[in-house]
mmCIF file of C-alpha atoms in Angstrom:
data_model
loop_
_atom_site.group_PDB
_atom_site.id
_atom_site.type_symbol
_atom_site.label_atom_id
_atom_site.label_comp_id
_atom_site.label_asym_id
_atom_site.label_seq_id
_atom_site.Cartn_x
_atom_site.Cartn_y
_atom_site.Cartn_z
ATOM 1 C CA MET A 2 87.866 -159.959 -125.831
ATOM 2 C CA ASN A 3 88.970 -157.088 -128.051
ATOM 3 C CA PHE A 4 85.789 -155.231 -128.949
ATOM 4 C CA LYS A 5 87.679 -152.856 -131.233
ATOM 5 C CA LYS A 6 88.151 -155.665 -133.755
ATOM 6 C CA TYR A 7 84.364 -155.863 -134.144
ATOM 7 C CA ILE A 8 84.127 -152.113 -134.730
ATOM 8 C CA LYS A 9 86.877 -152.411 -137.331
ATOM 9 C CA ALA A 10 85.067 -155.327 -139.024
ATOM 10 C CA VAL A 11 81.929 -153.264 -139.619
ATOM 11 C CA GLY A 12 83.175 -149.676 -139.621
ATOM 12 C CA THR A 13 86.198 -149.318 -141.916
ATOM 13 C CA GLY A 14 84.363 -148.956 -145.217
ATOM 14 C CA PRO A 15 83.524 -151.183 -148.199
ATOM 15 C CA LYS A 16 87.107 -152.391 -148.699
ATOM 16 C CA GLY A 17 87.798 -153.216 -145.061
ATOM 17 C CA ASN A 18 84.410 -154.407 -143.805
ATOM 18 C CA ARG A 19 83.697 -158.106 -143.439
ATOM 19 C CA GLU A 20 80.914 -160.369 -142.254
ATOM 20 C CA LEU A 21 81.079 -161.314 -138.585
ATOM 21 C CA GLU A 22 81.234 -164.967 -137.614
ATOM 22 C CA GLU A 23 78.483 -166.352 -135.375
ATOM 23 C CA ASP A 24 80.687 -166.462 -132.284
ATOM 24 C CA GLU A 25 81.798 -162.868 -132.928
ATOM 25 C CA VAL A 26 78.201 -161.635 -133.165
ATOM 26 C CA ILE A 27 77.290 -163.442 -129.962
ATOM 27 C CA ASP A 28 80.336 -162.067 -128.159
ATOM 28 C CA ALA A 29 79.656 -158.524 -129.385
ATOM 29 C CA VAL A 30 75.963 -158.597 -128.416
ATOM 30 C CA GLU A 31 76.751 -160.100 -125.010
ATOM 31 C CA SER A 32 79.365 -157.390 -124.407
ATOM 32 C CA ILE A 33 76.759 -154.722 -125.164
ATOM 33 C CA LEU A 34 74.014 -156.279 -123.030
ATOM 34 C CA GLU A 35 76.392 -156.768 -120.098
ATOM 35 C CA ASN A 36 77.904 -153.268 -120.386
ATOM 36 C CA LYS A 37 81.408 -154.643 -120.808
ATOM 37 C CA VAL A 38 82.288 -151.894 -123.292
ATOM 38 C CA THR A 39 81.881 -148.134 -123.300
ATOM 39 C CA GLN A 40 78.808 -146.349 -124.642
ATOM 40 C CA SER A 41 80.947 -144.873 -127.443
ATOM 41 C CA GLN A 42 82.125 -148.319 -128.509
ATOM 42 C CA MET A 43 78.563 -149.643 -128.449
ATOM 43 C CA GLY A 44 77.360 -146.729 -130.576
ATOM 44 C CA ALA A 45 80.229 -147.005 -133.073
ATOM 45 C CA PHE A 46 79.653 -150.730 -133.499
ATOM 46 C CA LEU A 47 75.856 -150.528 -133.853
ATOM 47 C CA ILE A 48 75.978 -147.687 -136.398
ATOM 48 C CA GLY A 49 78.807 -149.313 -138.342
ATOM 49 C CA TRP A 50 77.017 -152.653 -138.418
ATOM 50 C CA ARG A 51 73.799 -151.054 -139.643
ATOM 51 C CA THR A 52 75.648 -149.082 -142.327
ATOM 52 C CA LYS A 53 77.477 -152.189 -143.525
ATOM 53 C CA LEU A 54 74.080 -153.942 -143.644
ATOM 54 C CA GLU A 55 73.680 -156.966 -141.414
ATOM 55 C CA THR A 56 73.592 -160.306 -143.244
ATOM 56 C CA ASN A 57 71.002 -162.979 -142.488
ATOM 57 C CA PRO A 58 73.557 -165.214 -140.708
ATOM 58 C CA GLU A 59 74.588 -162.240 -138.545
ATOM 59 C CA LEU A 60 70.956 -161.495 -137.692
ATOM 60 C CA ILE A 61 70.311 -165.149 -136.857
ATOM 61 C CA ALA A 62 73.325 -165.079 -134.531
ATOM 62 C CA CYS A 63 72.056 -161.865 -132.926
ATOM 63 C CA VAL A 64 68.713 -163.505 -132.114
ATOM 64 C CA LYS A 65 70.568 -166.497 -130.680
ATOM 65 C CA ALA A 66 72.573 -164.176 -128.418
ATOM 66 C CA LEU A 67 69.485 -162.291 -127.192
ATOM 67 C CA LYS A 68 67.599 -165.472 -126.352
ATOM 68 C CA LYS A 69 70.287 -166.436 -123.837
ATOM 69 C CA TYR A 70 69.121 -163.528 -121.654
ATOM 70 C CA MET A 71 65.373 -163.967 -121.999
ATOM 71 C CA LYS A 72 62.790 -165.182 -119.511
ATOM 72 C CA PHE A 73 60.086 -167.294 -121.178
ATOM 73 C CA THR A 74 56.496 -167.756 -120.015
ATOM 74 C CA LYS A 75 54.574 -170.089 -122.293
ATOM 75 C CA VAL A 76 51.131 -169.101 -123.565
ATOM 76 C CA GLU A 77 49.425 -172.194 -124.950
ATOM 77 C CA ASN A 78 47.665 -172.074 -128.318
ATOM 78 C CA SER A 79 49.115 -168.719 -129.235
ATOM 79 C CA ILE A 80 50.388 -166.659 -132.115
ATOM 80 C CA GLU A 81 52.880 -163.860 -131.535
ATOM 81 C CA LEU A 82 52.022 -160.572 -133.226
ATOM 82 C CA GLY A 83 55.343 -158.900 -133.992
ATOM 83 C CA TYR A 84 54.769 -155.183 -133.492
ATOM 84 C CA SER A 85 57.664 -152.791 -133.926
ATOM 85 C CA PHE A 86 58.899 -151.010 -130.806
ATOM 86 C CA ASP A 87 58.827 -147.537 -132.337
ATOM 87 C CA GLY A 88 55.733 -145.345 -132.328
ATOM 88 C CA ARG A 89 52.422 -145.245 -134.164
ATOM 89 C CA THR A 90 51.081 -141.899 -135.384
ATOM 90 C CA ASN A 91 48.546 -142.457 -138.187
ATOM 91 C CA ASN A 92 46.146 -145.069 -136.819
ATOM 92 C CA PRO A 93 44.822 -146.350 -133.480
ATOM 93 C CA PHE A 94 45.892 -149.779 -132.263
ATOM 94 C CA LEU A 95 43.249 -152.390 -133.050
ATOM 95 C CA PHE A 96 44.381 -155.058 -130.582
ATOM 96 C CA PRO A 97 42.212 -153.798 -127.675
ATOM 97 C CA LEU A 98 39.205 -154.901 -129.763
ATOM 98 C CA TYR A 99 40.558 -158.421 -130.313
ATOM 99 C CA GLU A 100 39.730 -159.647 -126.812
ATOM 100 C CA ASN A 101 35.934 -159.477 -127.147
ATOM 101 C CA ILE A 102 35.981 -160.586 -130.785
ATOM 102 C CA LEU A 103 37.878 -163.758 -129.895
ATOM 103 C CA LYS A 104 35.704 -164.345 -126.839
ATOM 104 C CA GLU A 105 32.558 -164.222 -128.986
ATOM 105 C CA PHE A 106 34.174 -166.243 -131.764
ATOM 106 C CA HIS A 107 35.155 -169.133 -129.500
ATOM 107 C CA LYS A 108 31.760 -169.079 -127.803
ATOM 108 C CA ASN A 109 30.115 -169.640 -131.200
ATOM 109 C CA ASN A 110 32.778 -171.908 -132.735
ATOM 110 C CA LYS A 111 33.587 -174.557 -130.171
ATOM 111 C CA ASP A 112 35.016 -176.850 -132.850
ATOM 112 C CA ILE A 113 37.939 -174.421 -133.340
ATOM 113 C CA LYS A 114 40.932 -174.723 -131.011
ATOM 114 C CA GLU A 115 41.375 -171.579 -128.933
ATOM 115 C CA LEU A 116 43.688 -168.901 -130.246
ATOM 116 C CA HIS A 117 45.553 -166.517 -127.951
ATOM 117 C CA LEU A 118 47.429 -163.436 -129.147
ATOM 118 C CA VAL A 119 50.804 -162.379 -127.741
ATOM 119 C CA ILE A 120 52.138 -158.827 -128.043
ATOM 120 C CA SER A 121 55.407 -157.445 -126.677
ATOM 121 C CA GLY A 122 56.230 -153.857 -125.826
ATOM 122 C CA ASP A 123 58.612 -151.512 -124.101
ATOM 123 C CA LEU A 124 59.510 -147.863 -123.901
ATOM 124 C CA LEU A 125 59.527 -146.073 -127.244
ATOM 125 C CA GLN A 126 62.481 -147.022 -129.459
ATOM 126 C CA PRO A 127 63.884 -145.166 -132.456
ATOM 127 C CA ALA A 128 63.120 -144.547 -135.315
ATOM 128 C CA LYS A 129 59.930 -142.485 -134.955
ATOM 129 C CA ASN A 130 57.753 -140.975 -132.245
ATOM 130 C CA GLY A 131 54.184 -141.946 -131.445
ATOM 131 C CA LEU A 132 52.122 -144.371 -129.388
ATOM 132 C CA THR A 133 53.474 -147.711 -128.174
ATOM 133 C CA THR A 134 51.739 -150.994 -127.368
ATOM 134 C CA LYS A 135 52.896 -150.622 -123.775
ATOM 135 C CA GLN A 136 51.061 -147.313 -123.315
ATOM 136 C CA VAL A 137 47.805 -148.776 -124.580
ATOM 137 C CA PHE A 138 48.029 -151.978 -122.529
ATOM 138 C CA GLU A 139 48.756 -150.042 -119.366
ATOM 139 C CA ALA A 140 45.593 -147.992 -119.912
ATOM 140 C CA LEU A 141 43.273 -150.955 -120.449
ATOM 141 C CA ASP A 142 42.335 -154.256 -118.798
ATOM 142 C CA ILE A 143 43.068 -156.929 -121.392
ATOM 143 C CA LYS A 144 44.213 -160.372 -120.336
ATOM 144 C CA GLU A 145 42.042 -163.331 -121.411
ATOM 145 C CA TYR A 146 42.867 -163.783 -125.106
ATOM 146 C CA VAL A 147 45.381 -160.973 -125.632
ATOM 147 C CA HIS A 148 48.582 -161.220 -123.586
ATOM 148 C CA PHE A 149 51.129 -158.451 -123.132
ATOM 149 C CA PHE A 150 54.803 -159.137 -122.459
ATOM 150 C CA ASN A 151 56.829 -156.268 -121.043
ATOM 151 C CA ARG A 152 60.377 -156.435 -122.364
ATOM 152 C CA ALA A 153 61.677 -154.764 -119.216
ATOM 153 C CA GLU A 154 60.703 -158.041 -117.536
ATOM 154 C CA TYR A 155 61.564 -160.700 -120.123
ATOM 155 C CA LEU A 156 64.705 -159.099 -121.607
ATOM 156 C CA LYS A 157 65.807 -156.342 -119.240
ATOM 157 C CA GLU A 158 69.306 -156.136 -120.698
ATOM 158 C CA LEU A 159 67.967 -155.006 -124.080
ATOM 159 C CA SER A 160 65.392 -152.712 -122.498
ATOM 160 C CA ASP A 161 68.161 -151.037 -120.493
ATOM 161 C CA ILE A 162 70.001 -149.821 -123.595
ATOM 162 C CA THR A 163 66.987 -147.753 -124.702
ATOM 163 C CA PRO A 164 68.710 -144.474 -123.634
ATOM 164 C CA LEU A 165 71.720 -145.306 -125.820
ATOM 165 C CA ARG A 166 69.483 -146.108 -128.786
ATOM 166 C CA HIS A 167 67.687 -142.801 -128.369
ATOM 167 C CA GLU A 168 70.985 -140.963 -128.171
ATOM 168 C CA LEU A 169 72.019 -142.569 -131.467
ATOM 169 C CA GLY A 170 68.634 -141.675 -132.941
ATOM 170 C CA LEU A 171 68.987 -144.276 -135.694
ATOM 171 C CA ARG A 172 67.694 -147.748 -136.424
ATOM 172 C CA THR A 173 70.099 -150.491 -135.382
ATOM 173 C CA VAL A 174 70.193 -154.270 -135.631
ATOM 174 C CA PHE A 175 67.865 -154.445 -132.635
ATOM 175 C CA ASN A 176 65.021 -152.779 -134.565
ATOM 176 C CA THR A 177 65.163 -155.675 -137.018
ATOM 177 C CA VAL A 178 65.280 -158.586 -134.584
ATOM 178 C CA GLU A 179 63.297 -157.428 -131.537
ATOM 179 C CA LYS A 180 59.806 -157.887 -132.977
ATOM 180 C CA LEU A 181 59.621 -161.689 -132.902
ATOM 181 C CA LEU A 182 61.744 -162.922 -130.004
ATOM 182 C CA ASN A 183 58.872 -165.155 -128.844
ATOM 183 C CA PRO A 184 58.867 -164.759 -125.035
ATOM 184 C CA ALA A 185 55.616 -166.775 -124.872
ATOM 185 C CA SER A 186 56.996 -169.736 -126.853
ATOM 186 C CA SER A 187 54.123 -169.308 -129.318
ATOM 187 C CA GLU A 188 53.642 -171.857 -132.090
ATOM 188 C CA TYR A 189 53.072 -169.213 -134.752
ATOM 189 C CA GLY A 190 54.536 -165.797 -135.424
ATOM 190 C CA VAL A 191 53.546 -162.947 -137.739
ATOM 191 C CA THR A 192 55.226 -159.637 -138.341
ATOM 192 C CA THR A 193 55.078 -156.985 -141.018
ATOM 193 C CA ALA A 194 57.268 -155.810 -143.843
ATOM 194 C CA PHE A 195 56.705 -153.237 -146.534
ATOM 195 C CA HIS A 196 59.632 -154.093 -148.801
ATOM 196 C CA LYS A 197 59.915 -157.580 -150.323
ATOM 197 C CA PRO A 198 63.594 -158.167 -149.344
ATOM 198 C CA TYR A 199 62.594 -157.972 -145.675
ATOM 199 C CA VAL A 200 60.025 -160.729 -146.188
ATOM 200 C CA GLN A 201 62.757 -163.208 -147.018
ATOM 201 C CA LYS A 202 64.913 -161.799 -144.225
ATOM 202 C CA TYR A 203 62.263 -162.194 -141.503
ATOM 203 C CA LEU A 204 61.331 -165.698 -142.627
ATOM 204 C CA ALA A 205 64.987 -166.741 -142.570
ATOM 205 C CA ILE A 206 65.719 -165.171 -139.171
ATOM 206 C CA PHE A 207 62.756 -166.462 -137.198
ATOM 207 C CA LYS A 208 61.455 -169.693 -138.768
ATOM 208 C CA LYS A 209 63.604 -171.824 -136.458
ATOM 209 C CA TYR A 210 61.575 -170.681 -133.437
ATOM 210 C CA TYR A 211 58.026 -171.271 -134.684
ATOM 211 C CA LYS A 212 55.914 -173.927 -136.328
ATOM 212 C CA GLU A 213 55.345 -171.283 -138.992
ATOM 213 C CA VAL A 214 56.221 -167.620 -139.509
ATOM 214 C CA LEU A 215 54.254 -165.305 -141.775
ATOM 215 C CA VAL A 216 54.815 -161.747 -142.945
ATOM 216 C CA VAL A 217 51.954 -159.398 -143.776
ATOM 217 C CA LYS A 218 52.036 -156.098 -145.605
ATOM 218 C CA ALA A 219 50.355 -153.872 -143.042
ATOM 219 C CA SER A 220 50.521 -150.453 -141.392
ATOM 220 C CA GLU A 221 53.134 -148.656 -139.310
ATOM 221 C CA GLY A 222 55.365 -151.553 -138.386
ATOM 222 C CA SER A 223 52.621 -153.738 -136.953
ATOM 223 C CA PRO A 224 50.697 -156.771 -138.226
ATOM 224 C CA GLU A 225 47.467 -154.753 -138.213
ATOM 225 C CA VAL A 226 45.850 -154.297 -141.624
ATOM 226 C CA PHE A 227 44.032 -151.056 -142.425
ATOM 227 C CA LYS A 228 43.873 -151.374 -146.224
ATOM 228 C CA ASN A 229 44.323 -153.838 -149.074
ATOM 229 C CA GLY A 230 47.509 -155.846 -148.855
ATOM 230 C CA LYS A 231 49.080 -159.277 -148.988
ATOM 231 C CA TYR A 232 50.838 -161.791 -146.850
ATOM 232 C CA TRP A 233 53.683 -164.171 -147.498
ATOM 233 C CA LYS A 234 54.681 -167.559 -146.181
ATOM 234 C CA GLU A 235 57.183 -170.220 -147.142
ATOM 235 C CA VAL A 236 55.736 -173.221 -148.977
ATOM 236 C CA ASN A 237 58.083 -176.058 -149.962
ATOM 237 C CA GLY A 238 61.082 -173.772 -149.772
ATOM 238 C CA GLU A 239 59.488 -171.015 -151.885
ATOM 239 C CA ILE A 240 58.005 -167.730 -150.652
ATOM 240 C CA VAL A 241 54.367 -167.577 -151.780
ATOM 241 C CA GLU A 242 52.299 -164.376 -151.872
ATOM 242 C CA PHE A 243 48.594 -164.196 -150.935
ATOM 243 C CA PRO A 244 46.831 -160.889 -151.768
ATOM 244 C CA PHE A 245 43.586 -159.679 -150.156
ATOM 245 C CA ASP A 246 41.108 -156.880 -150.901
ATOM 246 C CA LEU A 247 39.039 -155.436 -148.050
ATOM 247 C CA LYS A 248 36.136 -154.674 -150.395
ATOM 248 C CA ASP A 249 35.650 -158.415 -150.828
ATOM 249 C CA PHE A 250 34.700 -158.480 -147.144
ATOM 250 C CA GLY A 251 32.486 -155.394 -147.213
ATOM 251 C CA ILE A 252 35.056 -153.175 -145.511
ATOM 252 C CA SER A 253 35.542 -149.560 -146.518
ATOM 253 C CA TYR A 254 37.963 -147.778 -144.187
ATOM 254 C CA ASP A 255 39.877 -144.648 -145.150
ATOM 255 C CA LYS A 256 40.520 -142.732 -141.928
ATOM 256 C CA THR A 257 43.975 -141.490 -141.018
ATOM 257 C CA TYR A 258 45.178 -139.379 -138.130
ATOM 258 C CA GLU A 259 48.053 -136.986 -137.691
ATOM 259 C CA ASN A 260 50.001 -137.711 -134.527
ATOM 260 C CA ILE A 261 47.149 -139.564 -132.868
ATOM 261 C CA THR A 262 47.154 -139.132 -129.086
ATOM 262 C CA LEU A 263 46.710 -141.842 -126.486
ATOM 263 C CA GLU A 264 43.368 -140.307 -125.509
ATOM 264 C CA GLU A 265 42.124 -140.381 -129.110
ATOM 265 C CA ALA A 266 43.304 -143.966 -129.609
ATOM 266 C CA LEU A 267 41.601 -145.152 -126.419
ATOM 267 C CA GLU A 268 38.341 -143.381 -127.265
ATOM 268 C CA ILE A 269 38.236 -145.123 -130.659
ATOM 269 C CA VAL A 270 38.541 -148.615 -129.175
ATOM 270 C CA LYS A 271 36.299 -147.913 -126.190
ATOM 271 C CA ASN A 272 33.523 -146.663 -128.493
ATOM 272 C CA PRO A 273 34.275 -148.305 -131.847
ATOM 273 C CA ASP A 274 32.177 -147.561 -134.920
ATOM 274 C CA GLU A 275 31.013 -150.254 -137.342
ATOM 275 C CA GLU A 276 33.926 -149.886 -139.770
ATOM 276 C CA ILE A 277 36.660 -150.102 -137.136
ATOM 277 C CA LEU A 278 34.978 -153.221 -135.709
ATOM 278 C CA LYS A 279 34.850 -154.835 -139.149
ATOM 279 C CA LEU A 280 38.516 -153.971 -139.636
ATOM 280 C CA ALA A 281 39.425 -155.569 -136.308
ATOM 281 C CA LYS A 282 37.429 -158.685 -137.245
ATOM 282 C CA PHE A 283 39.272 -158.907 -140.550
ATOM 283 C CA ASN A 284 42.596 -158.877 -138.723
ATOM 284 C CA ILE A 285 41.372 -161.680 -136.473
ATOM 285 C CA ALA A 286 40.368 -163.563 -139.633
ATOM 286 C CA LEU A 287 43.953 -163.234 -140.861
ATOM 287 C CA TYR A 288 45.349 -164.554 -137.567
ATOM 288 C CA LEU A 289 42.952 -167.514 -137.639
ATOM 289 C CA VAL A 290 44.305 -168.398 -141.088
ATOM 290 C CA PHE A 291 47.910 -167.827 -140.012
ATOM 291 C CA ALA A 292 47.479 -170.117 -136.994
ATOM 292 C CA GLN A 293 45.837 -172.815 -139.148
ATOM 293 C CA ARG A 294 42.526 -172.639 -137.293
ATOM 294 C CA VAL A 295 40.604 -172.307 -140.573
ATOM 295 C CA ASP A 296 41.373 -173.054 -144.220
ATOM 296 C CA SER A 297 40.667 -169.648 -145.746
ATOM 297 C CA LEU A 298 39.941 -165.997 -145.058
ATOM 298 C CA GLU A 299 36.441 -166.548 -146.403
ATOM 299 C CA GLU A 300 35.760 -169.283 -143.849
ATOM 300 C CA ALA A 301 37.182 -167.176 -141.018
ATOM 301 C CA TRP A 302 35.090 -164.176 -142.049
ATOM 302 C CA LYS A 303 31.911 -166.239 -142.259
ATOM 303 C CA ARG A 304 32.459 -167.732 -138.828
ATOM 304 C CA LEU A 305 33.287 -164.333 -137.309
ATOM 305 C CA ASN A 306 30.042 -162.893 -138.632
#
């Protein structure tokens, strides 16, 4: 293995750069995860690759390489919520409220197959500071319908390069692929994108590993909706867009925070007001649609209320 050839392939500029073959991506990622190359070589390759812009086939190969190192623990009847691994600063996490909402929902709707939610987390990753899913889970007792997977346990090799990623201080290929690695072997997966090109990218990268993948326009790198938006899914080979308006569901939420603290975030979900509860219910309504438990948002909302 000559790792320098991979650096050259992605880091010599527009005239010299080229797309990596699948076996080259796998070899490069394995070399990084197994510390077979120096920290400088890892950094040069990751920054060069990001600057060149990773292609969909390269990203697909990267996911394939990462999965070789993962430990899987199946959660039946589940949907994976693909949160980013960088921080949240403007809003609290809503997922601590999902547990009781789902518990009540399934108590009152026994004709609906159970739905479990899977969320992964780790130490804070670049590109911004803030709260992480791991911090919130560690502070609360949530385990019946919402399941947390610690990446330090299911993919330690990737978790271990967190110091390097912080030293680089930039987004890398791992920021793109780490959100939906599916350690629980969930049937469904949903993540978020703000820019349309990433919708197509995420659907292409991850659809092989789920019955269906969806992408929602949501807040701060997580599939949690705080305002009007849309979601996308692939239908007969075409990406179809489905808009939604919170006012149609009687929701009026306009709060934002500046560098919300863990204490503030926990207080909000421990003592939620009516609007934050309605917002959390709306997100559950989305997940029920995404996991094909109901036919429409309107049906989900009616059953939840």
